[in-house]
Short mmCIF file of C-alpha atoms and ligand atoms in Angstrom, two decimals:
data_model
loop_
_atom_site.label_atom_id
_atom_site.label_comp_id
_atom_site.label_asym_id
_atom_site.label_seq_id
_atom_site.Cartn_x
_atom_site.Cartn_y
_atom_site.Cartn_z
CA MET A 1 83.28 87.11 103.69
CA LYS A 2 85.66 90.23 103.45
CA THR A 3 87.15 89.25 100.24
CA ARG A 4 83.80 88.39 98.88
CA SER A 5 82.33 91.73 99.52
CA VAL A 6 85.28 93.29 98.01
CA VAL A 7 85.25 91.39 94.84
CA THR A 8 81.42 91.96 94.58
CA MET A 9 81.98 95.50 94.88
CA ALA A 10 84.77 95.63 92.47
CA PHE A 11 82.28 93.89 89.94
CA LEU A 12 79.33 96.28 90.42
CA LEU A 13 81.72 99.38 90.21
CA SER A 14 83.24 98.06 87.05
CA LEU A 15 79.74 97.93 85.49
CA THR A 16 78.92 101.77 86.80
CA ALA A 17 82.34 103.30 86.58
CA GLY A 18 81.69 104.63 83.06
CA VAL A 19 85.31 104.31 82.01
CA SER A 20 86.16 106.12 78.57
CA GLN A 21 87.50 103.48 76.36
CA ALA A 22 87.96 105.57 73.27
CA GLY A 23 91.57 105.37 71.73
CA GLY A 24 93.62 108.57 72.05
CA ASP A 25 96.48 109.64 69.87
CA ALA A 26 99.67 109.81 72.04
CA GLU A 27 101.54 112.06 69.67
CA ALA A 28 98.75 114.66 69.67
CA GLY A 29 98.57 114.22 73.58
CA LYS A 30 102.13 115.17 73.85
CA ALA A 31 101.86 118.05 71.86
CA ARG A 32 98.97 119.21 74.28
CA SER A 33 101.08 118.05 77.49
CA ALA A 34 103.38 121.37 76.93
CA ALA A 35 100.75 123.05 79.10
CA CYS A 36 101.22 120.48 81.82
CA ALA A 37 104.86 119.65 81.91
CA GLY A 38 105.67 122.38 84.36
CA CYS A 39 104.01 120.56 87.02
CA HIS A 40 103.70 117.17 85.79
CA GLY A 41 107.06 116.82 84.11
CA VAL A 42 107.98 116.25 80.39
CA ASP A 43 107.48 112.57 80.73
CA GLY A 44 104.68 112.59 83.54
CA ASN A 45 107.16 112.22 86.43
CA SER A 46 106.45 115.27 88.41
CA VAL A 47 109.24 116.80 90.33
CA ASN A 48 107.09 118.14 93.25
CA PRO A 49 105.97 115.44 95.48
CA GLU A 50 102.62 117.41 96.05
CA TRP A 51 102.00 116.89 92.29
CA PRO A 52 101.21 113.66 90.94
CA ASN A 53 103.22 111.53 88.66
CA LEU A 54 101.20 110.63 85.69
CA ALA A 55 103.35 108.20 83.94
CA GLY A 56 102.02 104.96 83.27
CA GLN A 57 98.80 105.70 84.85
CA HIS A 58 95.58 103.95 83.15
CA PRO A 59 94.19 106.11 80.30
CA GLY A 60 90.55 105.57 81.30
CA TYR A 61 91.31 106.95 84.67
CA ILE A 62 93.37 110.16 83.40
CA ALA A 63 90.90 110.96 80.91
CA GLN A 64 87.78 110.72 83.60
CA GLN A 65 89.71 112.51 86.35
CA LEU A 66 90.31 115.40 83.73
CA SER A 67 86.60 115.59 83.38
CA TYR A 68 85.94 115.59 87.11
CA PHE A 69 88.36 118.61 87.48
CA GLU A 70 86.36 120.49 84.73
CA ASP A 71 83.00 119.92 86.32
CA GLY A 72 83.98 120.10 90.05
CA THR A 73 83.16 116.54 91.03
CA ARG A 74 86.80 116.56 92.02
CA GLU A 75 87.80 119.71 93.91
CA ASN A 76 91.06 121.50 93.27
CA THR A 77 91.88 125.01 92.78
CA THR A 78 95.13 124.16 90.88
CA MET A 79 93.81 121.59 88.52
CA ALA A 80 90.38 122.95 87.63
CA PRO A 81 91.74 125.71 85.27
CA MET A 82 93.95 123.30 83.61
CA ALA A 83 91.00 120.96 82.87
CA GLN A 84 88.78 123.88 81.37
CA GLY A 85 88.64 123.68 77.50
CA LEU A 86 89.73 120.25 76.96
CA SER A 87 87.52 118.05 74.52
CA GLN A 88 86.97 114.54 75.17
CA GLN A 89 89.62 113.93 72.28
CA ASP A 90 92.19 116.13 74.03
CA ARG A 91 91.54 114.19 77.46
CA ASP A 92 91.93 110.91 75.76
CA ASN A 93 95.06 112.26 73.61
CA LEU A 94 96.62 113.30 76.65
CA ALA A 95 95.61 110.17 78.73
CA ALA A 96 97.36 108.08 75.85
CA TYR A 97 100.44 109.95 75.95
CA TYR A 98 101.03 109.90 79.56
CA ALA A 99 99.94 106.02 79.94
CA GLY A 100 102.70 105.28 77.42
CA GLN A 101 105.53 106.94 79.59
CA LYS A 102 107.34 104.79 82.28
CA VAL A 103 107.10 105.86 86.17
CA LYS A 104 109.92 106.59 88.05
CA THR A 105 109.87 104.87 91.47
CA GLY A 106 110.81 106.71 94.55
CA THR A 107 112.14 105.10 97.80
CA ALA A 108 110.27 104.08 100.89
CA ASP A 109 111.08 105.35 104.51
CA PRO A 110 112.87 102.33 105.96
CA GLU A 111 111.05 103.25 109.40
CA LEU A 112 107.69 103.06 108.15
CA VAL A 113 107.79 100.52 105.23
CA GLU A 114 106.95 97.40 107.38
CA GLN A 115 104.04 98.82 108.71
CA GLY A 116 103.13 100.37 105.34
CA LYS A 117 103.39 96.88 103.63
CA GLY A 118 101.24 95.22 106.22
CA ILE A 119 98.54 97.46 105.50
CA TYR A 120 98.85 97.63 101.71
CA ARG A 121 98.80 93.79 101.58
CA GLY A 122 96.61 92.76 104.37
CA GLY A 123 94.57 95.96 105.39
CA ILE A 124 93.51 96.60 108.95
CA ALA A 125 91.42 93.88 110.07
CA SER A 126 90.36 95.75 113.59
CA LYS A 127 88.89 98.41 111.56
CA GLY A 128 87.40 96.72 108.37
CA VAL A 129 89.79 98.55 106.08
CA ALA A 130 90.45 96.21 102.99
CA ALA A 131 93.83 95.27 101.68
CA CYS A 132 94.83 98.11 99.23
CA MET A 133 96.26 94.98 97.15
CA ALA A 134 92.94 93.78 96.48
CA CYS A 135 92.19 96.69 94.14
CA HIS A 136 95.22 98.62 93.46
CA GLY A 137 97.05 95.06 92.69
CA PRO A 138 100.24 93.46 94.29
CA ALA A 139 102.69 95.54 92.47
CA GLY A 140 100.43 98.69 92.63
CA LYS A 141 99.50 98.51 88.78
CA GLY A 142 95.87 99.05 89.70
CA ASN A 143 93.10 97.47 87.27
CA PRO A 144 92.20 99.31 84.17
CA GLY A 145 88.95 97.20 83.41
CA ALA A 146 87.37 98.29 86.79
CA ASN A 147 89.13 102.08 86.58
CA TYR A 148 91.21 101.34 89.75
CA PRO A 149 94.22 103.66 89.33
CA ALA A 150 97.95 102.38 89.42
CA LEU A 151 99.68 103.63 92.66
CA GLY A 152 103.14 102.38 92.34
CA GLY A 153 105.80 104.92 92.58
CA GLN A 154 103.55 107.54 93.05
CA HIS A 155 105.03 110.36 95.57
CA ALA A 156 104.08 109.76 99.21
CA ALA A 157 103.11 113.32 99.88
CA TYR A 158 100.57 113.17 97.10
CA ILE A 159 99.21 110.12 98.50
CA VAL A 160 98.76 111.34 101.79
CA GLY A 161 97.11 114.73 100.64
CA GLN A 162 94.63 112.42 98.21
CA MET A 163 93.81 110.20 101.40
CA LYS A 164 92.95 113.31 103.54
CA GLY A 165 91.02 114.57 100.29
CA PHE A 166 88.86 111.39 100.24
CA ALA A 167 88.22 111.57 103.90
CA ALA A 168 87.08 115.32 103.37
CA GLY A 169 84.92 114.34 100.59
CA ASN A 170 86.82 116.55 97.97
CA ARG A 171 86.60 113.83 95.44
CA LYS A 172 82.68 113.28 94.94
CA ASN A 173 82.47 110.56 92.41
CA GLU A 174 80.77 107.33 93.13
CA ALA A 175 83.82 105.33 93.41
CA ALA A 176 85.56 107.70 95.76
CA ILE A 177 82.67 108.35 97.97
CA LYS A 178 81.67 104.50 98.26
CA ILE A 179 85.04 102.81 98.27
CA MET A 180 88.08 105.51 99.30
CA LYS A 181 86.27 107.53 101.69
CA PRO A 182 85.37 104.87 104.37
CA ILE A 183 88.73 103.56 103.81
CA ALA A 184 90.71 106.97 104.30
CA GLU A 185 88.15 107.84 107.34
CA ARG A 186 89.35 105.00 109.51
CA MET A 187 93.22 105.35 108.96
CA THR A 188 95.36 107.31 111.45
CA ASP A 189 97.84 109.94 110.18
CA GLU A 190 100.58 107.45 110.90
CA GLU A 191 99.01 104.53 109.15
CA THR A 192 98.24 106.85 106.17
CA ARG A 193 101.90 107.81 106.08
CA ALA A 194 103.10 104.26 106.40
CA VAL A 195 101.07 102.89 103.46
CA ALA A 196 102.09 106.09 101.34
CA THR A 197 105.68 105.46 101.72
CA TYR A 198 105.26 101.82 101.07
CA ILE A 199 103.48 102.73 97.76
CA GLN A 200 106.37 105.11 96.82
CA GLY A 201 109.03 102.45 96.73
CA LEU A 202 106.49 99.88 95.07
CA PHE A 203 106.55 98.84 91.26
C1 HEC B 301 100.39 124.40 88.08
C2 HEC B 301 100.67 122.83 88.33
C3 HEC B 301 99.68 121.97 87.35
C4 HEC B 301 99.65 121.87 85.98
C5 HEC B 301 100.09 123.01 84.96
C6 HEC B 301 98.76 120.72 85.69
N1 HEC B 301 98.51 119.91 86.84
FE1 HEC B 301 97.58 118.27 86.78
N2 HEC B 301 97.69 118.32 88.81
C7 HEC B 301 98.26 119.42 89.71
C8 HEC B 301 97.86 119.00 91.03
C9 HEC B 301 98.42 119.97 92.16
C10 HEC B 301 97.37 117.80 91.07
C11 HEC B 301 96.56 117.25 92.24
C12 HEC B 301 95.10 117.74 92.41
C13 HEC B 301 94.43 117.21 93.83
O1 HEC B 301 95.08 117.18 94.71
O2 HEC B 301 93.30 116.70 93.60
C14 HEC B 301 97.09 117.42 89.57
C15 HEC B 301 96.30 116.35 89.28
C16 HEC B 301 96.12 115.83 87.83
C17 HEC B 301 95.61 114.58 87.52
C18 HEC B 301 94.94 113.52 88.59
C19 HEC B 301 95.96 112.36 88.78
C20 HEC B 301 95.67 111.55 89.51
O3 HEC B 301 96.48 110.45 89.76
O4 HEC B 301 94.25 111.50 90.30
C21 HEC B 301 95.50 114.60 86.34
C22 HEC B 301 94.93 113.54 85.18
C23 HEC B 301 96.12 115.65 85.91
N3 HEC B 301 96.52 116.49 87.03
C24 HEC B 301 96.55 116.12 84.32
C25 HEC B 301 96.95 117.39 83.85
C26 HEC B 301 97.03 117.74 82.43
C27 HEC B 301 96.68 116.82 81.53
C28 HEC B 301 97.63 119.06 82.65
C29 HEC B 301 97.72 119.73 81.43
C30 HEC B 301 96.49 120.15 80.65
C31 HEC B 301 97.73 119.20 83.97
N4 HEC B 301 97.42 118.34 84.71
C32 HEC B 301 98.33 120.67 84.29
C33 HEC B 301 99.05 120.25 88.90
C34 HEC B 301 99.25 120.86 88.00
C1 HEC B 302 87.63 98.10 96.72
C2 HEC B 302 88.59 98.61 96.07
C3 HEC B 302 89.62 99.53 96.51
C4 HEC B 302 90.43 99.32 97.85
C5 HEC B 302 90.27 98.05 98.52
C6 HEC B 302 91.32 100.40 97.89
N1 HEC B 302 91.22 101.22 96.96
FE1 HEC B 302 92.15 102.85 96.55
N2 HEC B 302 90.93 103.46 94.95
C7 HEC B 302 89.93 102.64 94.29
C8 HEC B 302 89.15 103.30 93.42
C9 HEC B 302 88.12 102.87 92.90
C10 HEC B 302 89.95 104.57 93.18
C11 HEC B 302 89.55 105.98 92.11
C12 HEC B 302 88.45 106.61 92.96
C13 HEC B 302 88.03 107.81 92.15
O1 HEC B 302 87.74 107.50 91.02
O2 HEC B 302 88.25 109.21 92.59
C14 HEC B 302 90.83 104.51 94.12
C15 HEC B 302 91.94 105.83 94.48
C16 HEC B 302 92.96 105.64 95.09
C17 HEC B 302 93.88 106.64 95.27
C18 HEC B 302 93.88 108.11 94.51
C19 HEC B 302 95.08 107.69 93.30
C20 HEC B 302 95.33 108.73 92.68
O3 HEC B 302 96.23 108.72 91.57
O4 HEC B 302 94.83 110.15 93.05
C21 HEC B 302 94.75 106.36 96.35
C22 HEC B 302 96.05 107.28 97.07
C23 HEC B 302 94.39 105.15 96.83
N3 HEC B 302 93.26 104.73 96.13
C24 HEC B 302 94.96 104.57 97.85
C25 HEC B 302 94.32 103.37 98.55
C26 HEC B 302 94.99 102.75 99.68
C27 HEC B 302 96.03 103.40 100.47
C28 HEC B 302 94.25 101.62 100.02
C29 HEC B 302 94.38 100.55 101.30
C30 HEC B 302 94.41 101.14 102.62
C31 HEC B 302 93.01 101.30 99.01
N4 HEC B 302 93.31 102.36 97.94
C32 HEC B 302 92.52 100.43 98.63
C33 HEC B 302 89.82 101.54 95.04
C34 HEC B 302 90.05 100.69 95.94
#
């Protein structure tokens, strides 16, 4: 039952996500990324755990999030100004550049990793929280066709921040509100930290 509803939801969202599939030019994106490197790293691996790695992320997801920051669908005072003045071609070029980089995986906190693994792979049945793996993949690679982002190797601090942000409604696009908000709302701080540290060590 649960698996079936997740699959149905995934199918419906893949129809409505409006994923940008236009081809970007990675070389042009690399040139443009000079403005981003101070926070996201030259190769898309950020040095501050509050700032997301972009390396290896799906290009459609990166380009789409950039337009959400620009129009306020995703609220963030640091990224909003960075996303202004980019054309669709700039977004696609930047996305192509970062998608082609390799994410550097971190390490998981040994005290929380088992609990986190259980949630990632099996969900929390008592609360109706679906397994993260169902959409983000067993190795955290996501699903480009459905525009489910890759998570593997992402900084735990950033993941925790986004889960809080989903719960608070900072990300207002349909997938965020319909899928991630109800998941994030049902998880305790400890459960969120546990799954985040597992993801940080996942590749
Ligand atoms: C001053 C630091 C800073 C700079 C410069 C910056 N970013 Fe960001 N970026 C952030 C932060 C912080 C976040 C997380 C925002 C949030 O919490 O929603 C973020 C998030 C993102 C995301 C969303 C990633 C995800 O996994 O959802 C993308 C895409 C992104 N930035 C692209 C860029 C690009 C492209 C540039 C250059 C044009 C850039 N950023 C410049 C700090 C920065
Ligand atoms: C039914 C599919 C589905 C399931 C199950 C799911 N996610 Fe997601 N997740 C998504 C989608 C879709 C997005 C992109 C939302 C958007 O566009 O803002 C997302 C985004 C995220 C992000 C933001 C990534 C970034 O780079 O900013 C995090 C973190 C996340 N999910 C964590 C989890 C965790 C942890 C679980 C399990 C407890 C989980 N997800 C379960 C579909 C899912």
